[in-house]
Tab-separated table of C-alpha atoms in Angstrom:
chain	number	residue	atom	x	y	z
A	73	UNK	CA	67.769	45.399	40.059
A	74	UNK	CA	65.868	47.400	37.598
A	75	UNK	CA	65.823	45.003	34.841
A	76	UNK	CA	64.303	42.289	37.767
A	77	UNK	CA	61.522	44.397	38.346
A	78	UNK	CA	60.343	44.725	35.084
A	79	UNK	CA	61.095	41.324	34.079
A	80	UNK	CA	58.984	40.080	37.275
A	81	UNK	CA	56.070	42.949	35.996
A	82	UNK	CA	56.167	41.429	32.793
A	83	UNK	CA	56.172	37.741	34.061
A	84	UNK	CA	53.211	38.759	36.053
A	85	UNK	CA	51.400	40.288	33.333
A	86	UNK	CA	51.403	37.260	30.957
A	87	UNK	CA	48.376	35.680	32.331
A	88	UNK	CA	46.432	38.417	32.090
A	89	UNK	CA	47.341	38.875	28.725
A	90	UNK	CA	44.229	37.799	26.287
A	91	UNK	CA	42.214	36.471	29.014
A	92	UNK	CA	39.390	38.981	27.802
A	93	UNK	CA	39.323	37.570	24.939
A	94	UNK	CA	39.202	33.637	25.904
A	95	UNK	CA	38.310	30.966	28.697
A	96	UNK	CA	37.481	27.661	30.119
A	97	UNK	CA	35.245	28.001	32.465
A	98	UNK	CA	31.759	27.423	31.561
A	99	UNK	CA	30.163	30.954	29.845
A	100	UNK	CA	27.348	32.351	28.119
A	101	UNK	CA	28.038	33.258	24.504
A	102	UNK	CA	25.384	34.938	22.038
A	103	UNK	CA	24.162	32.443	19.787
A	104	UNK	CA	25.351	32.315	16.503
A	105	UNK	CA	28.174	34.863	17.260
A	106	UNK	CA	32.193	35.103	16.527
A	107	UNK	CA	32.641	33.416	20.155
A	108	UNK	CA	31.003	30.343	19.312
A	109	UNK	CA	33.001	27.040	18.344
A	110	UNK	CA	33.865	26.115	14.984
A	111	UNK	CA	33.523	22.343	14.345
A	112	UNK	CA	35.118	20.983	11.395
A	113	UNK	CA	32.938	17.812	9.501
A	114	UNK	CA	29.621	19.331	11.786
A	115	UNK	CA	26.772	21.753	11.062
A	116	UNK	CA	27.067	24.286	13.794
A	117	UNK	CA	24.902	26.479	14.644
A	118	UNK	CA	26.280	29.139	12.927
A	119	UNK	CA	26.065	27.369	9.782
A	120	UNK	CA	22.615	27.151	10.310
A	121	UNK	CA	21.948	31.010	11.208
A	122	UNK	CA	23.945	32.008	8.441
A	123	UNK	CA	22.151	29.545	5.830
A	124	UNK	CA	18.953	30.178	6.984
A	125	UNK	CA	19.439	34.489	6.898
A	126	UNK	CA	21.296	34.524	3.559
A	127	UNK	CA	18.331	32.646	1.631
A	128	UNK	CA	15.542	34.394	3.936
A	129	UNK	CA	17.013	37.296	2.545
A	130	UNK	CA	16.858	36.341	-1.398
A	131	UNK	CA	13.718	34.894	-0.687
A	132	UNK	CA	11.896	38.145	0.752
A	133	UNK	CA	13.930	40.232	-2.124
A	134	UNK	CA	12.854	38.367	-4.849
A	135	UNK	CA	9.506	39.118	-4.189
A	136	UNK	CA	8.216	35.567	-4.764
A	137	UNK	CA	5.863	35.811	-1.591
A	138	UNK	CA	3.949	38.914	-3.081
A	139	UNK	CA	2.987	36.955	-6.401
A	140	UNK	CA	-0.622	35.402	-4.741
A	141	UNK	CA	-4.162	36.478	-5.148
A	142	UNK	CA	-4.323	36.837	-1.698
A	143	UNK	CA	-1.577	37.713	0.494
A	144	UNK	CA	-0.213	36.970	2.666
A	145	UNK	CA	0.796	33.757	1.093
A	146	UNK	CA	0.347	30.324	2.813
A	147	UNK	CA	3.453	27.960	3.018
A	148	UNK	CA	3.618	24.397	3.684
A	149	UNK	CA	7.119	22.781	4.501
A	150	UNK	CA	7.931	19.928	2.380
A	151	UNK	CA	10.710	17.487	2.517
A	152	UNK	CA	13.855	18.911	3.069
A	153	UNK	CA	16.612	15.918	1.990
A	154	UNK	CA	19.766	15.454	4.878
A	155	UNK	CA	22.821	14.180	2.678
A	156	UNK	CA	25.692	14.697	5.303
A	157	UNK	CA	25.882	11.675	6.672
A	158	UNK	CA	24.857	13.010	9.904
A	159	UNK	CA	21.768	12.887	11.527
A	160	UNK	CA	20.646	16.283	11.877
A	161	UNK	CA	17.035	18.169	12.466
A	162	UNK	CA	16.157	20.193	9.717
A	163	UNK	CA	14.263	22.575	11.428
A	164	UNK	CA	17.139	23.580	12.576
A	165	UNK	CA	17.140	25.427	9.348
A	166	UNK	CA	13.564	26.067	8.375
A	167	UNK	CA	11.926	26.983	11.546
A	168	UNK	CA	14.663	30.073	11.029
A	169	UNK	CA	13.098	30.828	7.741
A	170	UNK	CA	9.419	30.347	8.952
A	171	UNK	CA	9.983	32.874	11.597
A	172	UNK	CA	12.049	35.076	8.950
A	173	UNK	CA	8.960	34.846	6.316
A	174	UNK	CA	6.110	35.135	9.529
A	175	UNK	CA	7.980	37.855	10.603
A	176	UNK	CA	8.331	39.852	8.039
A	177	UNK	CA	4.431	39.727	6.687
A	178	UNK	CA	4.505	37.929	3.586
A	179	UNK	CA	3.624	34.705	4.441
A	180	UNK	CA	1.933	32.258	6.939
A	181	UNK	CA	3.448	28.500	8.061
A	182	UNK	CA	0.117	25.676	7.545
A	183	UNK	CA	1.265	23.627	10.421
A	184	UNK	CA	-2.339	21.411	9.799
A	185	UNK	CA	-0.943	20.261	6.550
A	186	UNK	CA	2.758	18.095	6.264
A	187	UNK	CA	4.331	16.000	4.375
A	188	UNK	CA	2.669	12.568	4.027
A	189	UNK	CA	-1.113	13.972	5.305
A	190	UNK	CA	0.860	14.232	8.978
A	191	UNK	CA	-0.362	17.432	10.472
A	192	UNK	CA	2.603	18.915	12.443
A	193	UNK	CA	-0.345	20.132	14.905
A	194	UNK	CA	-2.829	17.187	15.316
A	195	UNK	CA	-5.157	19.174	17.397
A	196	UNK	CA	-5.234	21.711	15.285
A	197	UNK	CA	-6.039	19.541	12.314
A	198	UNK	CA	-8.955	18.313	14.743
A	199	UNK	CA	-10.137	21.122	15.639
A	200	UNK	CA	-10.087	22.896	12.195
A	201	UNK	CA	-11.925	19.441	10.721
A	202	UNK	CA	-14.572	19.944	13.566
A	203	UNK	CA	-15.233	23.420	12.928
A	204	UNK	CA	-15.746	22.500	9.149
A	205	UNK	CA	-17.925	19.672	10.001
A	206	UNK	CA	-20.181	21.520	12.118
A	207	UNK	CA	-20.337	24.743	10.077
A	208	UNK	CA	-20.429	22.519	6.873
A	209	UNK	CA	-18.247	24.829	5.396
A	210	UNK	CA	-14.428	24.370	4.068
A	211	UNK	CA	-12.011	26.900	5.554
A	212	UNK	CA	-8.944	25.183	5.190
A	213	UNK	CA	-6.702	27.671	2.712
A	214	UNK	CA	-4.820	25.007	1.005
A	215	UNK	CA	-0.931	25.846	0.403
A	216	UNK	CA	0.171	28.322	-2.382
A	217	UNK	CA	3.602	27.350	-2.100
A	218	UNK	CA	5.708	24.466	-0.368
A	219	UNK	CA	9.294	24.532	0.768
A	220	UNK	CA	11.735	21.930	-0.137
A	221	UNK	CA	15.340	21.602	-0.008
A	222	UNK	CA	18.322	19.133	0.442
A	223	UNK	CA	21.900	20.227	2.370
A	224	UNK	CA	24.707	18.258	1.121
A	225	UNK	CA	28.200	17.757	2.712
A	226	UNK	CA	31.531	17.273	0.563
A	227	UNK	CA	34.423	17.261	2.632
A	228	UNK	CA	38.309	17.295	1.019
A	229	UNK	CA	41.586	16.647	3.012
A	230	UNK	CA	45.072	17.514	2.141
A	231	UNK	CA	47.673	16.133	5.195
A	232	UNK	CA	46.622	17.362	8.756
A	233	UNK	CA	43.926	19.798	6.738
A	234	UNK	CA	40.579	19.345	6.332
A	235	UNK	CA	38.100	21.141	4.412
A	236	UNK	CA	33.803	20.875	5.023
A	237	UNK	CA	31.529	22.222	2.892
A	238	UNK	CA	27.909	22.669	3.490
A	239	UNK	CA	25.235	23.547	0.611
A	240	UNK	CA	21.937	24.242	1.642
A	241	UNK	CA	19.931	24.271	-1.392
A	242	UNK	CA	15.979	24.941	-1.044
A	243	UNK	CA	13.354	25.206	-3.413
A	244	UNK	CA	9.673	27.510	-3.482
A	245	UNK	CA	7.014	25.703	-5.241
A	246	UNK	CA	3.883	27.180	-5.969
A	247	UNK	CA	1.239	24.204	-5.379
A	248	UNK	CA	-0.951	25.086	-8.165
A	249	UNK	CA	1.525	24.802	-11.507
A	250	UNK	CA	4.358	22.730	-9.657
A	251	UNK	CA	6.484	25.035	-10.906
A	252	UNK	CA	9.613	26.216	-8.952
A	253	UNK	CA	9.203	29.777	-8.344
A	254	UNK	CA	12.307	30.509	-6.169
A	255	UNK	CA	15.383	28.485	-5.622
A	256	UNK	CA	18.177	29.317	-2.825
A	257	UNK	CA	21.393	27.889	-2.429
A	258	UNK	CA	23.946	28.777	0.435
A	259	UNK	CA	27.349	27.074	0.637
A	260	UNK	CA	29.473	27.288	3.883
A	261	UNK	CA	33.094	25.823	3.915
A	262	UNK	CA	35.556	25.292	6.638
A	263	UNK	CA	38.891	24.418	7.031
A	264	UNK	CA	41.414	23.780	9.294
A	265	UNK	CA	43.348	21.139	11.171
A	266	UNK	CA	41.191	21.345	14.176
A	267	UNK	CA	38.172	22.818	15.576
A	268	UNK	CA	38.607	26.000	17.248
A	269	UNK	CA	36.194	29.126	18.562
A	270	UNK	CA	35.173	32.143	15.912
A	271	UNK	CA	34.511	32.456	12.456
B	66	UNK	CA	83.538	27.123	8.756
B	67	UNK	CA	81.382	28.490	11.593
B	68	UNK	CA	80.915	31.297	10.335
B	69	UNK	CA	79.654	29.651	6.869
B	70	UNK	CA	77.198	27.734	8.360
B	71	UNK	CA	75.716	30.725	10.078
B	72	UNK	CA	75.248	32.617	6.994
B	73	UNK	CA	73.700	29.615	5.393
B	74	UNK	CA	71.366	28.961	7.847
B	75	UNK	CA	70.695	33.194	7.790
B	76	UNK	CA	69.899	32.788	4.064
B	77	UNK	CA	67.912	29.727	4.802
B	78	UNK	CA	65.799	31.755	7.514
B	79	UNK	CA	65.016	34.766	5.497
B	80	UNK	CA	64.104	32.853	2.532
B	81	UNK	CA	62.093	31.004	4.788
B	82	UNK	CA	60.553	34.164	6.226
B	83	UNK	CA	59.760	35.628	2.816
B	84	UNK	CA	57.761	32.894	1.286
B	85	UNK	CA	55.952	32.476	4.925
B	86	UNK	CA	54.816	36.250	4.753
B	87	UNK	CA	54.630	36.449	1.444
B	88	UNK	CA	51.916	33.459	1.179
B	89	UNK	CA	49.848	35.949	3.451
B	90	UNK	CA	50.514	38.869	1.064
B	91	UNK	CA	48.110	38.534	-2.141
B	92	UNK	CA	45.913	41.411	-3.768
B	93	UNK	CA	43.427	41.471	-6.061
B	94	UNK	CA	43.421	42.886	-9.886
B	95	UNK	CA	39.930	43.776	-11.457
B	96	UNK	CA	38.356	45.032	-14.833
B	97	UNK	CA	34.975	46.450	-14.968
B	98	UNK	CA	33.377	48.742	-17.739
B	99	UNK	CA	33.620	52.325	-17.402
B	100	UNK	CA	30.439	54.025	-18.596
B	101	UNK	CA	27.978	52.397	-15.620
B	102	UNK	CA	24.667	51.892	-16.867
B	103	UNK	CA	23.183	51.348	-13.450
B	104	UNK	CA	23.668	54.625	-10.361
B	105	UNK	CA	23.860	53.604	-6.898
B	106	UNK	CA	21.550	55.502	-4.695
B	107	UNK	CA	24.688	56.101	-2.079
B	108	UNK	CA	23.429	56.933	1.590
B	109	UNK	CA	24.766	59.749	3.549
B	110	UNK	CA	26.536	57.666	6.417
B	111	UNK	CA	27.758	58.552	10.237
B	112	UNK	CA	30.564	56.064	10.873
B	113	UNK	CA	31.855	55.372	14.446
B	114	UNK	CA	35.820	53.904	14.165
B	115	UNK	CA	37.161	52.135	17.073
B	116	UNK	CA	39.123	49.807	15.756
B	117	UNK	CA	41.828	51.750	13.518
B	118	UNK	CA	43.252	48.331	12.656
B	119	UNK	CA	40.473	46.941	11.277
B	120	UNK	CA	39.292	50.487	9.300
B	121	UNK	CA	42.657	49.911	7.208
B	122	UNK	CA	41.810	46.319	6.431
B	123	UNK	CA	38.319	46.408	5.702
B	124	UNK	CA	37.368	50.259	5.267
B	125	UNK	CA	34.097	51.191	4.273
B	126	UNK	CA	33.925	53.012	1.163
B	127	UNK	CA	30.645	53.822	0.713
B	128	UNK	CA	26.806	52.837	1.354
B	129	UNK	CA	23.834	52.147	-0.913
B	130	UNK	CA	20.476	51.414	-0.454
B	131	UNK	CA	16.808	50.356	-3.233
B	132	UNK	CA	14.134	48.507	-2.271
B	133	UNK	CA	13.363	45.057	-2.973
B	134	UNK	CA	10.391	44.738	-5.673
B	135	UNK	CA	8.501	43.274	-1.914
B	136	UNK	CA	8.649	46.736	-0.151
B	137	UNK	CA	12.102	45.847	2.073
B	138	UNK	CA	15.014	47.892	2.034
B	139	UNK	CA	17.759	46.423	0.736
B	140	UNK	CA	21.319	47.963	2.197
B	141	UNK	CA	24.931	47.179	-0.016
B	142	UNK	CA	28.042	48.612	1.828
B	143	UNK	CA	31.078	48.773	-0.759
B	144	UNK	CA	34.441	47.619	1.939
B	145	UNK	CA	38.040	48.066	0.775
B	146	UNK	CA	41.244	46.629	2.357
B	147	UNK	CA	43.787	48.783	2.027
B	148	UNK	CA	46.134	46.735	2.984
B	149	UNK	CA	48.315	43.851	1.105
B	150	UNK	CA	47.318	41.270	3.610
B	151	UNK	CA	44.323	38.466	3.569
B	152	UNK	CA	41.635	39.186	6.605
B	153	UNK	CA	38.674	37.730	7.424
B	154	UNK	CA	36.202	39.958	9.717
B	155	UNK	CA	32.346	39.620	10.871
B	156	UNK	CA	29.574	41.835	10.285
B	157	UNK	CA	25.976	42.173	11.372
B	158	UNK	CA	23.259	44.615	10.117
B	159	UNK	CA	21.018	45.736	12.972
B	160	UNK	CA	17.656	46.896	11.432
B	161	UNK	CA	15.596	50.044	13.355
B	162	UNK	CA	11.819	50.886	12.895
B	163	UNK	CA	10.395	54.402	12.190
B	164	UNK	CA	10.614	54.531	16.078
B	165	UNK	CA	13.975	53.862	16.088
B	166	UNK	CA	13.729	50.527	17.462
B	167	UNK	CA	15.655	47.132	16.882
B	168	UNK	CA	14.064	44.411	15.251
B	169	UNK	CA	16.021	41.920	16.216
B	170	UNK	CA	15.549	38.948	13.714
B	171	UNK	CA	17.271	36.585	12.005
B	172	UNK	CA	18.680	39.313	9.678
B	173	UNK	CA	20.702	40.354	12.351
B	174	UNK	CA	22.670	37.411	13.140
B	175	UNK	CA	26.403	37.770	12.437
B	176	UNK	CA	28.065	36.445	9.159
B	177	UNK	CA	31.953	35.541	9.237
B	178	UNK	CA	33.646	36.913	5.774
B	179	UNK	CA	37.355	37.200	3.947
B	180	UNK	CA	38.636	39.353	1.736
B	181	UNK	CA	42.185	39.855	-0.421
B	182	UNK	CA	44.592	41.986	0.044
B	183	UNK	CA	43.487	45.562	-1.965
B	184	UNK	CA	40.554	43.792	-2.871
B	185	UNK	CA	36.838	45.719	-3.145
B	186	UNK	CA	33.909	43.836	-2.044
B	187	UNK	CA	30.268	44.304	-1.564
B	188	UNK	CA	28.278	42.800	1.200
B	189	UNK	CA	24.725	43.775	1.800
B	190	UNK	CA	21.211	42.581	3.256
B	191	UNK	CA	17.440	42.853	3.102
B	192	UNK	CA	15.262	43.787	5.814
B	193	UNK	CA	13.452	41.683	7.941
B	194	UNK	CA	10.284	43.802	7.284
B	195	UNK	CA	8.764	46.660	5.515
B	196	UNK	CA	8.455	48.295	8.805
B	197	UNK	CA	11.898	49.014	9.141
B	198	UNK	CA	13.677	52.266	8.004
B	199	UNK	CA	16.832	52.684	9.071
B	200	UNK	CA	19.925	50.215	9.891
B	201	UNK	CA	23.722	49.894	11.565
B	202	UNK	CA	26.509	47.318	10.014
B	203	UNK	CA	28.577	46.611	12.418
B	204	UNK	CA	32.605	45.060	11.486
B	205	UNK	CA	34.693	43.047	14.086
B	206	UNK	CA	38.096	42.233	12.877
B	207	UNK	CA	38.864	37.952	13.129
């Protein structure tokens, strides 16, 4: 009789057990954290955060930003190569680090100046142009540095495992010498047989 | 007969057992030289254990901070698993203003990590800005 009881407690308690920890219903989960899914042969967004920190990081340490006549320095964003095979937005990636940079003082985002003469803000680009026509003056504060940067995908497979690896390599230019000033590279591998949730 | 196979398949199963646990058992051997040239400028730290688990596998040995030739404050924490077993863990710095507020940037986002069995390691970060003086690491066992 005994033994029933706690054999029916502990049949009882099964369900319960873990279910703080996991779920399928449809949840919140912070962005970027252990509770997000893991895909294997995908960027997630994790990949992304922890890319994007790590060289934000090096970048602001090596003191790079600091090294213009007048700070804070000006950035432009330049081409930034996708070689995964997927089609992916970049900016997943550098709007991280031009909020990092912003953030932290030492350097402002042109967004009247891109890649090709496209303005990522037209109307800014119009109205700037205006106010220089008008004033007959030039205020535009052309670029002391661009960003540019490639992320590359190798992937390896041994039986039911698979193995991604992501390298996000980016390079500071300063826009006077063309000379690379700074140069980040952050590789993120997975592996598994499937994709799963946590790091 | 029986009683043959039994042991067989008993040697069979611990043998089996040994290399599965032992494949999860690896530590890690190191050289360094002995008369450091550079000194650590170690912080005096308040630690808050919850996890007793996790403090074995990835204990914190000790804290140091410089700043970055930019103004930021750089933080390294030295970790140490004391254990013989592999674990991988996340960890997030949190980053406070002379106020004592969170700056909550990308610096504080949470970075999945590994390390060996008896193996030291160093993981660190840079502040988001200048403004910020003090900051929290934060471990979560995997």
């Amino acid at each position: 009789m005994k033994k029933t009881i706690v054999l029916s407690v502990l049949a009882a308690a099964i369900p319960f057990i873990g279910a703080g920890c996991a779920g399928t219903n449809a949840h919140y989960v912070e962005t970027g954290d252990q509770h997000n899914v893991v895909s294997l042969g995908q960027i997630n967004i994790q990949d992304y955060i922890q890319a994007a920190n790590d060289m934000t990081g090096k970048l602001l340490a090596s003191g790079a930003l600091d090294k213009v006549p007048n700070p804070p320095a000006v950035l432009a964003i330049s081409r930034i190569v996708n070689n995964t095979g997927k089609q992916i937005d970049t900016d997943l990636l550098t709007k991280k680090i031009r909020v990092a940079v912003l953030d932290s003082g030492k350097a402002l985002t042109t967004t009247t100046m891109g890649l090709g003469g496209t303005a990522e803000d037209p109307m800014a680009k119009g109205i700037q142009q205006e106010h220089e026509f008008k004033n007959d003056t030039k205020v535009t504060r052309t670029p002391d540095f661009t960003l540019s940067g490639k992320i590359i995908e190798l992937t390896a497979r041994v039986s039911d495992t698979r193995q991604s690896t992501y390298s996000f390599q980016l390079s500071l230019t300063d826009a006077k010498t063309g000379l690379a000033v700074w140069e980040g590279e952050k590789e993120i591998t997975k592996q598994g047989t499937q994709s799963s949730v946590g790091f | 007969m029986k009683k043959q196979i039994l042991l067989a398949l008993l040697a069979a199963g611990s043998v089996a057992g040994l290399l599965a646990v032992s494949g999860c058992k690896t530590s890690v051997n190191s050289v360094e030289n002995a008369q450091k040239e550079g000194q650590r400028q170690m912080v005096s730290d308040s630690r808050v254990i919850t996890d007793g688990s996790l403090a074995k596998k990835v204990s914190i040995v000790g804290v140091n901070q410089t700043m970055t030739p930019g103004g930021l404050l750089k933080v390294q924490v030295e970790l140490l698993n004391k254990t013989r077993s592999y674990q991988a863990f996340n960890y997030r710095f949190e980053w406070f203003d002379a106020s004592g507020m969170q700056m909550n940037s990308l610096s504080t986002a949470v970075i999945g990590s590994t390390i060996e069995g008896k193996e030291s390691k160093f993981i660190s970060a840079v502040a988001p800005t200048s403004a910020c003086k003090d900051f929290r690491l934060k471990l979560v066992e995997n």
